[in-house]
Every structure is written in structure tokens, then in C-alpha cells.
CSV table of C-alpha atoms in Angstrom, one decimal:
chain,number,residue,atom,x,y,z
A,1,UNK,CA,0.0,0.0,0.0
A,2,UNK,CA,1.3,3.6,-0.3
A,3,UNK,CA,2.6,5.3,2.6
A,4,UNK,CA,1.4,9.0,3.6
A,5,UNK,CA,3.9,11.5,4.8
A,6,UNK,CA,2.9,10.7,8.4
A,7,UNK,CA,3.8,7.1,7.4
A,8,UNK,CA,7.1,8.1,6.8
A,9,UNK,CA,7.6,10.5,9.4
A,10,UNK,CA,6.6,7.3,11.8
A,11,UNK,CA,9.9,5.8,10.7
A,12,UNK,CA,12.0,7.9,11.8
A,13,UNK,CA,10.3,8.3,15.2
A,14,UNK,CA,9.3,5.1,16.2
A,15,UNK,CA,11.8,3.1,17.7
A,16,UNK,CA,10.4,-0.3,15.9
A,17,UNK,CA,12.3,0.8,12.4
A,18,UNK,CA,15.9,-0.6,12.4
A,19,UNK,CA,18.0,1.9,11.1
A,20,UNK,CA,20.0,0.8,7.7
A,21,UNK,CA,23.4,0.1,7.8
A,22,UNK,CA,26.3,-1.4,5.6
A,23,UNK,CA,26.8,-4.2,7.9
A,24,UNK,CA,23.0,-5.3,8.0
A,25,UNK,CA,22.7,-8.7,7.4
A,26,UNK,CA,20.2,-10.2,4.7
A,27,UNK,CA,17.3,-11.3,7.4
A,28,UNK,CA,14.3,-11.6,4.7
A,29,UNK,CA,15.1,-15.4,4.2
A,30,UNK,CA,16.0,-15.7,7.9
A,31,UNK,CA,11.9,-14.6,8.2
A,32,UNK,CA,10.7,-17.1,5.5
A,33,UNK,CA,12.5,-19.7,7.4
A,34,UNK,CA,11.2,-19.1,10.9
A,35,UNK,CA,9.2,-22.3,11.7
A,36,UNK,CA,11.4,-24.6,11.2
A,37,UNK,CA,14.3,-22.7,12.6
A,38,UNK,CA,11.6,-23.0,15.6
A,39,UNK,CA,12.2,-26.5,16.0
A,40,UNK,CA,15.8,-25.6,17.4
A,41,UNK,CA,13.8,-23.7,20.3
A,42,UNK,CA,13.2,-26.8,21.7
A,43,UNK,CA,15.2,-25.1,24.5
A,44,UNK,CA,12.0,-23.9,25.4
A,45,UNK,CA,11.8,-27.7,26.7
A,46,UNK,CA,14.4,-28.6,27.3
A,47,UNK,CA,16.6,-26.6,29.5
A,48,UNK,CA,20.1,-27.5,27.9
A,49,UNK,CA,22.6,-25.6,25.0
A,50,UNK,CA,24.1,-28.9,23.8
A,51,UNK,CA,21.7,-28.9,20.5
A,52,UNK,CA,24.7,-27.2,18.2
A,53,UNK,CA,24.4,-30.6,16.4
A,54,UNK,CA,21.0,-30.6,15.9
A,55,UNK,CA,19.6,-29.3,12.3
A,56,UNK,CA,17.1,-26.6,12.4
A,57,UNK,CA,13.7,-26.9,11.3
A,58,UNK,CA,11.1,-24.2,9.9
A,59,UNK,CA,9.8,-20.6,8.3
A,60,UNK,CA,6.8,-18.5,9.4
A,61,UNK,CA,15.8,-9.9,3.2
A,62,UNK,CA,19.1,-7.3,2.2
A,63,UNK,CA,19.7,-4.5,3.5
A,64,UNK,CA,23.4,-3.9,2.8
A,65,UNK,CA,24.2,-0.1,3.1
A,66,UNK,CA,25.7,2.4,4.9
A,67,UNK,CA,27.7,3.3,8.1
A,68,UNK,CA,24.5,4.5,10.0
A,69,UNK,CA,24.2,7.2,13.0
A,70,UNK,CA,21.3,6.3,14.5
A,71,UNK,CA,19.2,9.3,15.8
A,72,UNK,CA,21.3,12.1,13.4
A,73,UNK,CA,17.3,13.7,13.0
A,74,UNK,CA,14.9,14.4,15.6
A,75,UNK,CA,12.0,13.7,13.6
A,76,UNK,CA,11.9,13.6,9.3
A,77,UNK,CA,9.8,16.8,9.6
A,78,UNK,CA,13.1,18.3,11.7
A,79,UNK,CA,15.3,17.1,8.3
A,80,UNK,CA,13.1,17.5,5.6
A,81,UNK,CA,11.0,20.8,6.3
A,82,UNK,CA,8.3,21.5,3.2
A,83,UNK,CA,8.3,25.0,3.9
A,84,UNK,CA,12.2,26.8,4.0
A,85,UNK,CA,14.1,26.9,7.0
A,86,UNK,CA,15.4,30.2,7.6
A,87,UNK,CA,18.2,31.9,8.5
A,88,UNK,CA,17.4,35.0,11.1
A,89,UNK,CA,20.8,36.2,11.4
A,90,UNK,CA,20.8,40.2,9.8
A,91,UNK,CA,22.1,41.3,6.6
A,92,UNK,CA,24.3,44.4,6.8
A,93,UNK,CA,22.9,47.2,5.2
A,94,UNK,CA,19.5,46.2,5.9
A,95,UNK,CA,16.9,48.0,8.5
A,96,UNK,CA,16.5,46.1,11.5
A,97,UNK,CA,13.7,43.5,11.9
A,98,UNK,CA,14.5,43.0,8.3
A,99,UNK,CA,15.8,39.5,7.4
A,100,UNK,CA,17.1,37.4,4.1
A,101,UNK,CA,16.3,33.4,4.1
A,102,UNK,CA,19.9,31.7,3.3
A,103,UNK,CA,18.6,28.1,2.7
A,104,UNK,CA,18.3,28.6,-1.3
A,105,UNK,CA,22.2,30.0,-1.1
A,106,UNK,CA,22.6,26.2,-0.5
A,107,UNK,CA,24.5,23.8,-2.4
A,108,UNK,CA,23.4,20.4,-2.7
A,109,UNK,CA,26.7,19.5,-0.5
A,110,UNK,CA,25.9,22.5,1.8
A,111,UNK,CA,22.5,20.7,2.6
A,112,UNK,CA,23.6,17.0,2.6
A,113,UNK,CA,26.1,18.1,5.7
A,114,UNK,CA,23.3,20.2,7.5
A,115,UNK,CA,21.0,16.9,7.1
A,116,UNK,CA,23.9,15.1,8.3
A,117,UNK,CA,24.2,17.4,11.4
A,118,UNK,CA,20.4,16.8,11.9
A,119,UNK,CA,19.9,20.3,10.8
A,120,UNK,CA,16.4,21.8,9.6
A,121,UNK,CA,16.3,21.5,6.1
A,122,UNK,CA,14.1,22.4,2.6
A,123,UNK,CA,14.8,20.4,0.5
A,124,UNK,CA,12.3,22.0,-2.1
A,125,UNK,CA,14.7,24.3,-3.9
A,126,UNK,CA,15.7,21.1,-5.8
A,127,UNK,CA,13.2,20.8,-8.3
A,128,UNK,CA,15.6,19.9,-11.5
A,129,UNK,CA,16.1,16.2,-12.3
A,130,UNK,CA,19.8,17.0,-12.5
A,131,UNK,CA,19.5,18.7,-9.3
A,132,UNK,CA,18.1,16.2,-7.4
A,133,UNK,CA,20.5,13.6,-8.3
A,134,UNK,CA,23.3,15.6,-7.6
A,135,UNK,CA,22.0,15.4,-4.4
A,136,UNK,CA,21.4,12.0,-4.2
A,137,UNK,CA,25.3,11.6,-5.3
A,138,UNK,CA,26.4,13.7,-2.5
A,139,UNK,CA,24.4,12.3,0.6
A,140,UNK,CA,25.5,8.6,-1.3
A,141,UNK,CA,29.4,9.9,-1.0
A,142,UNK,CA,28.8,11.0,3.0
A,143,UNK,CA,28.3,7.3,3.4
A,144,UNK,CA,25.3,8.1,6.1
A,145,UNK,CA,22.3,5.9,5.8
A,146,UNK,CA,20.1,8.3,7.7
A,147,UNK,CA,20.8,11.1,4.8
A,148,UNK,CA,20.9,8.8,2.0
A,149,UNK,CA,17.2,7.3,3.1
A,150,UNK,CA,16.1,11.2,3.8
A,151,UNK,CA,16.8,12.4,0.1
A,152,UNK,CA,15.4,9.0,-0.8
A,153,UNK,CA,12.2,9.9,0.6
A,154,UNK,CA,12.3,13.5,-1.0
A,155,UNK,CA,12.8,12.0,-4.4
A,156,UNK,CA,10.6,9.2,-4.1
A,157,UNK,CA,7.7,12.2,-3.3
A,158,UNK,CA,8.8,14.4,-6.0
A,159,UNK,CA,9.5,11.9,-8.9
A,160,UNK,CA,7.3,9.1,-11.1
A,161,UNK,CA,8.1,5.7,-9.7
A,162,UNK,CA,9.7,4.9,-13.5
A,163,UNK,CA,12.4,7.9,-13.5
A,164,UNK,CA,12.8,7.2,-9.6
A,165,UNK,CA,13.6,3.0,-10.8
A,166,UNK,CA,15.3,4.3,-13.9
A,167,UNK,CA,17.6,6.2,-11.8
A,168,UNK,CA,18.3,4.1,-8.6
A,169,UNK,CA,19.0,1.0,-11.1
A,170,UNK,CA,22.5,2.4,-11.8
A,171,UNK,CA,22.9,3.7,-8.4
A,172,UNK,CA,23.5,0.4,-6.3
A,173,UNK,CA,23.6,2.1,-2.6
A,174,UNK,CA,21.0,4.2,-3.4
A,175,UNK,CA,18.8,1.2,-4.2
A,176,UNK,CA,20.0,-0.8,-1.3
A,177,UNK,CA,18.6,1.6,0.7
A,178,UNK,CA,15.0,2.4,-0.9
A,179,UNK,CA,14.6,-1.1,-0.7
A,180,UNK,CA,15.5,-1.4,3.1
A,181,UNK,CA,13.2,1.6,3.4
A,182,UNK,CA,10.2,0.4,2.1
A,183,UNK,CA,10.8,-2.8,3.7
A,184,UNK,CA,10.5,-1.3,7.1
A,185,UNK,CA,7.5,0.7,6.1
A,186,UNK,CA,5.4,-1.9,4.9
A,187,UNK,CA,5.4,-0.8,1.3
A,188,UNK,CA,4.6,-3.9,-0.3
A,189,UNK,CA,2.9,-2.5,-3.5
A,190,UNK,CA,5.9,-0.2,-4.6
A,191,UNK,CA,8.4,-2.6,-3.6
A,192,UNK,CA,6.8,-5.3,-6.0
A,193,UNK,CA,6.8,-2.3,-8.9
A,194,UNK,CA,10.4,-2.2,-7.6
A,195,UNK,CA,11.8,-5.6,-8.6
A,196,UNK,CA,9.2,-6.3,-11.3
A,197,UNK,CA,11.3,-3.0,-13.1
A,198,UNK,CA,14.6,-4.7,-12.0
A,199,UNK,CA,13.3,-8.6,-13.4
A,200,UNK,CA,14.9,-9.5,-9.4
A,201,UNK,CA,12.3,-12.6,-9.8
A,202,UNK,CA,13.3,-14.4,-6.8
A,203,UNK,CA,13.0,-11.1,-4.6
A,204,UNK,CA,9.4,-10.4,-6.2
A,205,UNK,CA,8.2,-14.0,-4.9
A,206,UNK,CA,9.8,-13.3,-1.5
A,207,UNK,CA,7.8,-10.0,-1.2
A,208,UNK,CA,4.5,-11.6,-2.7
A,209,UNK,CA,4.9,-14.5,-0.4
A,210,UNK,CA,5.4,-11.9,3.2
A,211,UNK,CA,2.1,-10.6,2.1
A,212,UNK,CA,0.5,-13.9,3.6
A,213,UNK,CA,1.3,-12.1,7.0
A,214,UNK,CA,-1.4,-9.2,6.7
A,215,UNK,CA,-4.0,-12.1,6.2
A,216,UNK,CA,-5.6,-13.1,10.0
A,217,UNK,CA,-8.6,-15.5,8.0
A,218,UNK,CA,-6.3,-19.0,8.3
A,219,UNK,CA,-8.3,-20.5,4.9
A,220,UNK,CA,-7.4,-17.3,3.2
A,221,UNK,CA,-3.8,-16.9,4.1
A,222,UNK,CA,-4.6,-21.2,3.0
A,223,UNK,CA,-5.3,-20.0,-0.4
A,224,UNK,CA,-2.6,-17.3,-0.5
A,225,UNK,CA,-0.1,-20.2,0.2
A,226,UNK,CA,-1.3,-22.1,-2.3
A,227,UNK,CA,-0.1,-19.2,-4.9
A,228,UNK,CA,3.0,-18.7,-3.4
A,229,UNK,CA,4.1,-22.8,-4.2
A,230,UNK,CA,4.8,-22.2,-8.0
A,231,UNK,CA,6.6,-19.0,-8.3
A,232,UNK,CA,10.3,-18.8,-8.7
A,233,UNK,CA,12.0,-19.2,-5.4
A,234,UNK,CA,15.3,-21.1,-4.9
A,235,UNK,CA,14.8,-25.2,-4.6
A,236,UNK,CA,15.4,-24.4,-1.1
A,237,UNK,CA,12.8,-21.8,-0.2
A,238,UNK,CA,10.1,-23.6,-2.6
A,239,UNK,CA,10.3,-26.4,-0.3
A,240,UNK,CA,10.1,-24.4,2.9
A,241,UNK,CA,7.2,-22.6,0.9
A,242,UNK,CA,5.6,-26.1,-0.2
A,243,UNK,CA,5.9,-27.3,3.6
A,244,UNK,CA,4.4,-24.1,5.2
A,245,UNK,CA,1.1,-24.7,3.1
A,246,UNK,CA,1.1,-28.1,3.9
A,247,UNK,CA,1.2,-27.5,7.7
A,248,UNK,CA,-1.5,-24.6,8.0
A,249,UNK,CA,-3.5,-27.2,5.8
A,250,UNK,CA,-3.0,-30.0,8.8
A,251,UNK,CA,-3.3,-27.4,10.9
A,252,UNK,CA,-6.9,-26.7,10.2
A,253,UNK,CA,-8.3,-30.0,10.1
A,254,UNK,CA,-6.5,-30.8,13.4
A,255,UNK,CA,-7.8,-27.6,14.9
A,256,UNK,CA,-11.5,-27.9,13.9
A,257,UNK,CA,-11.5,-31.9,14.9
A,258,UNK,CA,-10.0,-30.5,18.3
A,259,UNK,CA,-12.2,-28.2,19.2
A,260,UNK,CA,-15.4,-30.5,18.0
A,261,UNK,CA,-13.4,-33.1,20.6
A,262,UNK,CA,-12.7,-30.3,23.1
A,263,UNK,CA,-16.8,-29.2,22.9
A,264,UNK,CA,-18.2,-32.5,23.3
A,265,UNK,CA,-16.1,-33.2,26.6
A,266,UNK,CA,-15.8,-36.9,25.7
A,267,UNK,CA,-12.4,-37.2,25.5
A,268,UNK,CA,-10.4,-37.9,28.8
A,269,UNK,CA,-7.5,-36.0,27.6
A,270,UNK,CA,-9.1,-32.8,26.4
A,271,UNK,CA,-11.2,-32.6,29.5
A,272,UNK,CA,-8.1,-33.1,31.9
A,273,UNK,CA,-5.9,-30.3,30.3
A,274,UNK,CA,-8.1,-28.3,28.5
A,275,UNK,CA,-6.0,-26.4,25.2
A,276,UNK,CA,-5.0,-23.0,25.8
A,277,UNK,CA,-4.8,-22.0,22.7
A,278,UNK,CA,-5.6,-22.8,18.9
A,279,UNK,CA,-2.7,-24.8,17.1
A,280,UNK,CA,-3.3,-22.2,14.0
A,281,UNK,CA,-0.3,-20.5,12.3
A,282,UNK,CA,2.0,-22.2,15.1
A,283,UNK,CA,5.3,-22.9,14.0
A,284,UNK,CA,6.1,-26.9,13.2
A,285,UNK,CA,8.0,-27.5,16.5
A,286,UNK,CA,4.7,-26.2,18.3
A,287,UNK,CA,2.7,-28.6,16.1
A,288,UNK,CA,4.6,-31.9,16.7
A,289,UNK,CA,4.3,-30.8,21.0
A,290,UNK,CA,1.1,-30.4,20.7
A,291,UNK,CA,0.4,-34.0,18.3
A,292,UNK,CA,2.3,-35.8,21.3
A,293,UNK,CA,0.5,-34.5,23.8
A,294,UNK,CA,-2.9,-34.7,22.6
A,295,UNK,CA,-2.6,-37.2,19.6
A,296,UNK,CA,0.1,-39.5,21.2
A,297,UNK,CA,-1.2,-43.2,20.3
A,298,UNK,CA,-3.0,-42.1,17.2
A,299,UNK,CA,-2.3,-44.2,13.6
A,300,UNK,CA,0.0,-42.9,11.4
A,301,UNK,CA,-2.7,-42.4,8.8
A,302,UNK,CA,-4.2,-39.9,10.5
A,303,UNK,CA,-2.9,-36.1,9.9
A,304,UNK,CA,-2.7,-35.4,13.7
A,305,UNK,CA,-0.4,-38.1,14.4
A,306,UNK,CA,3.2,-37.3,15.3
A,307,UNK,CA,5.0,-39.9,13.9
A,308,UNK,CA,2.6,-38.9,10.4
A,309,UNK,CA,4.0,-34.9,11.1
A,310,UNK,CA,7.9,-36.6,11.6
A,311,UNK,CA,8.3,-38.2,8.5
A,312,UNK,CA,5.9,-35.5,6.8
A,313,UNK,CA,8.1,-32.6,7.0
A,314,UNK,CA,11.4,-34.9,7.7
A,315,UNK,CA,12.1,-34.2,11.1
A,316,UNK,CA,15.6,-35.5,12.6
A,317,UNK,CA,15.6,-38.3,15.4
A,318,UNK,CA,16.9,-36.0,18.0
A,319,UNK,CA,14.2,-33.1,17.5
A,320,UNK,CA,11.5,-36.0,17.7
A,321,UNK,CA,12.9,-37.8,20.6
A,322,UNK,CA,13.5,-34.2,22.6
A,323,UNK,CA,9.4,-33.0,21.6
A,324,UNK,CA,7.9,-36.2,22.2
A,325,UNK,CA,10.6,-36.4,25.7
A,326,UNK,CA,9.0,-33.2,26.6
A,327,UNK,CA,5.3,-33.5,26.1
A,328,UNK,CA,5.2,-37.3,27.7
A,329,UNK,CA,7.0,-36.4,30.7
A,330,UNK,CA,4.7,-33.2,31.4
A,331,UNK,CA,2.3,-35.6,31.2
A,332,UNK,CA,3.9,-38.1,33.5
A,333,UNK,CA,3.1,-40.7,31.1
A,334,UNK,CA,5.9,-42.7,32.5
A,335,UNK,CA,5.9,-45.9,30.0
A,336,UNK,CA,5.7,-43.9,26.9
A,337,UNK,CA,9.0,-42.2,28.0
A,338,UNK,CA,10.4,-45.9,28.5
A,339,UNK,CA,9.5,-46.6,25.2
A,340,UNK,CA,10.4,-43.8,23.6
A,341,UNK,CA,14.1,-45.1,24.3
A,342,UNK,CA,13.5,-48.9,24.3
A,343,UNK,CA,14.8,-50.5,21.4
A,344,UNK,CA,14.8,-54.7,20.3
A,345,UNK,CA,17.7,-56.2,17.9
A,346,UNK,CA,17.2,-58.8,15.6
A,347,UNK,CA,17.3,-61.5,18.0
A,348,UNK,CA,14.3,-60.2,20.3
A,349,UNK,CA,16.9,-58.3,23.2
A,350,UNK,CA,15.9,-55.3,24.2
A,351,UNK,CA,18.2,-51.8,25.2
A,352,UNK,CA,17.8,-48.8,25.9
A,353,UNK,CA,19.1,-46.1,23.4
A,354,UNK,CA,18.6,-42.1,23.3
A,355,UNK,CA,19.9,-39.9,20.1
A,356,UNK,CA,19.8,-36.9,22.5
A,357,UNK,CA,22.1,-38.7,24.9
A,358,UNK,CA,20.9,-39.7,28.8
A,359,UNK,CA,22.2,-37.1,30.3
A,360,UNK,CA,19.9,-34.6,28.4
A,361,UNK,CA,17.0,-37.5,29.2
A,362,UNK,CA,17.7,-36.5,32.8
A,363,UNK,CA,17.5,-32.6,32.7
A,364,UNK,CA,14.0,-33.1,31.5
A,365,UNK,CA,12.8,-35.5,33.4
A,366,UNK,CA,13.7,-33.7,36.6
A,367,UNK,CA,12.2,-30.6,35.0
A,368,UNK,CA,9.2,-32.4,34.9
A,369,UNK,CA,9.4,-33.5,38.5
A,370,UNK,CA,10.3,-37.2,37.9
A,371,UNK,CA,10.0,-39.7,40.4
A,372,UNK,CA,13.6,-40.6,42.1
A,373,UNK,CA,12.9,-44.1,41.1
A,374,UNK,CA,12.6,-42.9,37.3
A,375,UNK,CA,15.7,-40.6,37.3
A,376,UNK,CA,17.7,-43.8,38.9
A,377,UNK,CA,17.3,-45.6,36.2
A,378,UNK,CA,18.4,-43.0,33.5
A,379,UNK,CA,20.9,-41.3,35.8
A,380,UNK,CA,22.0,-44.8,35.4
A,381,UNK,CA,22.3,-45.6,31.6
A,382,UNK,CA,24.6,-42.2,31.1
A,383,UNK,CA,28.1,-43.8,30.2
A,384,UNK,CA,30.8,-41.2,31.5
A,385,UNK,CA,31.1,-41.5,34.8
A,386,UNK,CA,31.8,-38.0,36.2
A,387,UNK,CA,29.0,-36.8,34.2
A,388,UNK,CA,26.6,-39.5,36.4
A,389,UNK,CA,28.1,-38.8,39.3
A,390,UNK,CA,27.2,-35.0,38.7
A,391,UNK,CA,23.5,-35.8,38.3
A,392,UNK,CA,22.9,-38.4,40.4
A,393,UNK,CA,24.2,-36.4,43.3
A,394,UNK,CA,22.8,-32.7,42.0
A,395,UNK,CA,19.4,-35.0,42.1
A,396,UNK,CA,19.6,-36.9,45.0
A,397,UNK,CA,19.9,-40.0,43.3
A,398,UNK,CA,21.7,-41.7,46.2
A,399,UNK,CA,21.7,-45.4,45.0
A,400,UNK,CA,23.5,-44.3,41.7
A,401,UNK,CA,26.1,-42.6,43.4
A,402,UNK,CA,26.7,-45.0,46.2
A,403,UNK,CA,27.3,-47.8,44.1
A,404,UNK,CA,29.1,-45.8,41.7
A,405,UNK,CA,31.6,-45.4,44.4
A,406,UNK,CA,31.5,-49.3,44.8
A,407,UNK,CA,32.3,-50.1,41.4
A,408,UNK,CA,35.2,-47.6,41.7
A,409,UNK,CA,36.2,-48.9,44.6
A,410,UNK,CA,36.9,-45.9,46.5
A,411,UNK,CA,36.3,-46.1,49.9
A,412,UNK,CA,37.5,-41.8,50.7
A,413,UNK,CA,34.7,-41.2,48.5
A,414,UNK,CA,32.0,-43.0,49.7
A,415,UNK,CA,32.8,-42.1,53.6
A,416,UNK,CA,32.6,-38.8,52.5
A,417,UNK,CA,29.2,-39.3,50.8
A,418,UNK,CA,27.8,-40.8,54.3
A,419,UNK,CA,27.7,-36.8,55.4
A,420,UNK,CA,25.3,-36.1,52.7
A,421,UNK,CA,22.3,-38.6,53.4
A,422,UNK,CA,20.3,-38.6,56.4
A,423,UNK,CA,21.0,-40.6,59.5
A,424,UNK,CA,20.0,-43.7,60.3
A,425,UNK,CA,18.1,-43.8,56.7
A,426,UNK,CA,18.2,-46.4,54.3
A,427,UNK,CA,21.3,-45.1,52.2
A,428,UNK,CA,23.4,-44.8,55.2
A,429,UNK,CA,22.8,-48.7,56.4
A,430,UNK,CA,23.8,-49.6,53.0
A,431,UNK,CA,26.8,-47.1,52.9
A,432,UNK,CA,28.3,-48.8,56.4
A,433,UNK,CA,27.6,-52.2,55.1
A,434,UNK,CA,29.8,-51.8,52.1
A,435,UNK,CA,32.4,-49.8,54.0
A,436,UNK,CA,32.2,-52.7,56.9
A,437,UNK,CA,32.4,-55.3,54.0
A,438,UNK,CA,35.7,-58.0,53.5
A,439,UNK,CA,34.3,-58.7,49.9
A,440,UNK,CA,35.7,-55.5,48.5
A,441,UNK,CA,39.2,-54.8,47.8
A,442,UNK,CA,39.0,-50.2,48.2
A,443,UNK,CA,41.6,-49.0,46.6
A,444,UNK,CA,42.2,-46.2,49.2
């Protein structure tokens, strides 16, 4: 949509407009990819920072441009005045009271360094083509994004959208910076005139594809989708596009099944934690939480199911395992956790086995107040030694870490222990019978 004046004025005074710099990064894509780069959020759940090796998973970009000073106006009607700032200082020779306004004795250098000192000024005078790019050129060579965006807006007012194009095309900074611009202020409809002029393809279906953001209806934002899945995006993005349509399309049969479910108060699980919110427009890892909690035993037929969402949208083992981890245990749906990392080999044996590694099986159970008994056992199954001895004493596990100290045979370390339980409790009894025992050789 076009933007008024007041639209513009907005961005400089409201502090949710990044200022443009040279060392912005390119974010658009970043945006496109949000949801599945939501899957690495899982630290939402899971209270750890070890997930460097996990691969992110999701969706819901350039400025490039110039050393920036934040803050260099007040307000773009302090920078770009539409009536001429004046200069009240007297002429000699005049009578008193009698005054001469400087500001059209002003080079198109003169005004780029008053802008730059956040100076009031008209920039009016320039009504010339030639005149306007020569100061275009001159804010451009100050290297100041603030200035550059400021005659930006000036021209972009005071020319036709094809000589503004025409003219930023061989001007790559300047261009940058438009583009950053109306990326900040929403305007969608020039910015698509913008790259349709330049043939920037890709960029066109990026900014057709944000538009699905202004639409709150989720079947129409379903549709708008739909038209975003052919146009020319990278191989990449098409398939983040692709899966984005797919999962607000799951999304709303799962929600309007759920809340006929929820409504009829016939199922245990719906009427023993009610939803607190609508699973629309939530990003995939949000989706597979919410399939394990509610949707846990379902077929894989069915579009609600999470192993149907895992191979669906290809999430890794580990991001499985640490969603399904987290929504099981918060439930304290004790055997599904046990099966979750129960495993049987060829020959009928059984083990256990976790892709996220025990000791990360522990954090979460504990964060979901896990019985001792059920921490014992994983504290249990984590290989490295110092690393169970750390949990199974931070959580009071004091079987693991008493016959840890057995198996290690050291006897300092287990009389030490005996401080730490309480007396004349279980742990102790069995901490004297081993240190009284002739069946073990202590190596100190």
C-alpha cells in the first residue's frame, strides 16, 4: 500500500524501524524460514545448549548499506521541512527587523552536511532532475544511511516511480537503501513495482509470499499459500514454501477436529488439560508438541499423528525424541518415556538407546518433577562417569552414586558421601555395610 507523509515521518520516530546500515545482514530469508528454525527452540523444553548438532527446522531480506548514526534527526519533519528553514541572522545594510532566508544560497553539499548534522532543512529548492541527483550523489558519498534514506524519501515524493527506478537502477547504494526503506514501512505495493522494473524474480516471490502475513482469515492466508508454491523461489525456499502450506493445511483440520473433541467433553484428555490455545499459524516444532501431547497413540494415517508430522516434514531423530521427551513427561506418562528409548535387535533383546544422549534425558525429566525411582534408572544408563556422578548427586539419586563409588572402589569417596544422606536412613545402612564389608578390595 502507499505510505502518507505521516507514514514516513513514523519511521524515523518510532523506535520499531531498524535503522539501515552497511553491515546489515540479509534477514528476509531468515523470516521465511522461521518455523522450522523454531524447531531448534526446543530449549523452550528442554533446558540445555548442547543442540549445536541438531539441524534446524522451519519458516513462518538485504539491506546492505551504509555506516548509520542512529538518531542524526529528531523527527523527518526536523530534516526535511516542506516550507524553508530560515536563516534570522541580519544582513548588513539592511533595516533592522528585516531578514534574508539563506537556505536557497545552499549547495546540494551545503545541505547534505546540514541533514547530516540533523539540521532543519528544505529540500524543495531542488526541483531539477539534474539537481536532485546531484544530491542523491552527494548524501551517497557522506556514506550516512540516515541522509541517503532522507533524500530517498524527498525524491521518491517528488519523482514518477519509472524515472525514480530508472535512476536508482545504476545507483546500487541508493537502491539498497530504498529497498531497506520500504521494507521497514510496509510498502509492499511499490516494492513489488520495484523488482518487477529490475526482473529480481526471486525477490518479487519473497515480497509476494510476506504478504501472507497481513491475512488473519487462516483459509485465506490457505489459499494465499497455495499461490506462493509455484513461483520462482530457490529449490530451497520452494520447499520451505511447499511445507508451510502443507502444515497450515493439517493445521486446520486438526484444529476444527480438536475443538469439536474439546466441545463435546468426551475425551479424557481434552477434558483433563483443556487447550489453551488454537494450534493455527504455530510454528512446526509447536505442532509436533502439541500432536504428542494430545494425539500421542494415534495411527499414522491420520494427519494429527506425530510420527505422520515426523516423516511428513522430515524431522531428525533428535528433535523427535527431545518433543515427544517433553510433552510425555509433562504428562507423567511414564511408559511412553520408557518406550520412547526402548529398542529390540534382531534376536528379540531389548536396550535402551537415546539420540539426545541420557544425560539430556535426565534434565528433562527432573524438569518435569520425575520420580527418584525414574531418574535412577536413566541417571544410570549415562556412560561417563563423572558426568553421572554430577546428576545423580545434584538430584539426589543416592543409590546411583553409592554404588558408583562401589564399582570404583573408592572407599574416601563414599565415607565422604555418608555426610550427605540422612542418618540412620536407608542409604546410610547400606553405605556402612559396604564400608564394613571384607568382599571388597578399596583401593584407598
Amino acid at each position: 500500500m502507499n505510505r502518507t507523509k505521516g507514514d514516513e515521518e513514523e519511521y524515523w520516530n518510532s523506535s520499531k524501524f531498524k535503522a539501515f546500515t552497511f553491515d546489515d545482514e540479509d534477514d528476509e530469508l531468515s523470516q521465511l524460514k522461521e518455523s522450522k528454525r523454531a524447531v531448534n527452540s526446543l530449549r523452550d523444553f528442554v533446558d540445555d545448549d548442547d543442540d549445536d548438532d541438531l539441524e534446524r527446522v522451519s519458516w513462518s531480506g538485504e539491506p546492505v548499506g551504509s555506516r548509520t548514526r542512529p538518531g542524526s534527526f529528531q523527527s523527518l519533519s526536523d530534516a526535511l521541512s516542506d516550507t524553508p528553514a530560515k536563516s534570522y541572522a541580519p544582513e548588513l545594510g539592511r533595516p533592522k527587523g528585516e531578514y534574508r532566508d539563506y537556505s536557497n544560497d545552499w549547495s546540494p553539499s551545503d545541505t547534505v552536511r546540514r541533514l547530516r548534522k540533523g539540521k532543519v532543512c528544505s529540500l524543495e529548492r531542488f526541483r531539477s532532475l539534474q539537481d536532485k541527483l546531484q544530491l542523491l550523489e552527494e548524501a551517497v558519498s557522506m556514506h550516512d544511511g540516515n541522509v541517503i534514506t532522507a533524500v530517498l524519501i524527498f525524491l521518491k515524493r517528488t519523482l514518477s516511480k519509472e524515472i525514480l527506478f530508472r535512476e536508482l537502477e545504476v545507483r546500487q547504494v541508493a537502491l539498497r537503501h530504498l529497498i531497506h526503506f520500504l521494507k521497514e514501512i510496509g510498502d509492499q505495493k511499490l516494492l513489488l513495482d520495484l523488482f518487477r522494473f529490475l526482473d529480481r524474480t526471486e525477490e518479487l516471490a519473497l515480497s509476494h509470499y510476506r504478504e501472507h502475513l497481513n491475512i488473519q482469515d487462516p483459509d485465506k492466508r490457505k489459499e494465499f499459500l497455495k499461490t506462493c508454491v509455484g513461483l520462482p523461489f530457490s529449490a530451497e525456499d520452494s520447499a520451505h514454501i511447499q511445507d508451510h502450506y502443507t502444515l497450515l493445511e493439517r493445521q486446520i483440520i486438526i484444529e476444527a477436529n480438536d475443538r469439536h473433541l474439546e466441545s463435546a467433553g468426551q475425551t479424557e484428555i481434552f477434558r483433563k488439560h483443556p487447550r489453551k490455545a488454537s494450534i493455527l499459524n504455530m510454528p512446526l516444532v509447536t505442532t509436533l508438541f502439541y500432536s504428542c501431547f494430545y494425539h500421542y497413540t494415534e495411527a499414522e494415517g491420520t494427519f494429527s499423528s506425530p510420527i505422520n508430522l515426523k516423516k511428513t516434514f522430515k524431522i531428525p531423530d533428535k528433535q523427535y525424541v527431545l518433543t515427544a521427551l517433553a510433552a510425555r513427561a509433562k504428562l507423567r506418562a511414564w511408559n511412553d518415556v520408557d518406550a520412547l528409548f526402548t529398542t529390540k535387535n534382531w534376536l528379540g533383546y531389548t536396550k535402551k538407546r537415546a539420540p539426545i544422549g541420557f544425560h539430556r534425558v535426565v534434565e528433562i525429566l527432573h524438569k518435569n518433577n520425575a520420580p527418584v525411582q525414574i531418574l535412577q534408572e536413566y541417571v544410570n544408563l549415562v556412560e561417563d562417569v563423572d558426568t553421572k556422578l554430577n546428576l545423580a548427586t545434584k538430584f539426589k539419586c543416592h543409590d546411583v552414586v553409592i554404588d558408583t563409588y562401589r564399582d570404583l572402589k573408592d572407599r574416601q569417596q563414599l565415607l565422604a558421601y555418608r555426610s550427605k544422606v540422612d542418618k540412620g536412613s536407608a542409604e546410610e545402612e547400606k553405605i556402612d555395610a559396604l564400608l564394613s564389608s571384607s568382599q571388597i578390595r578399596w583401593k584407598n
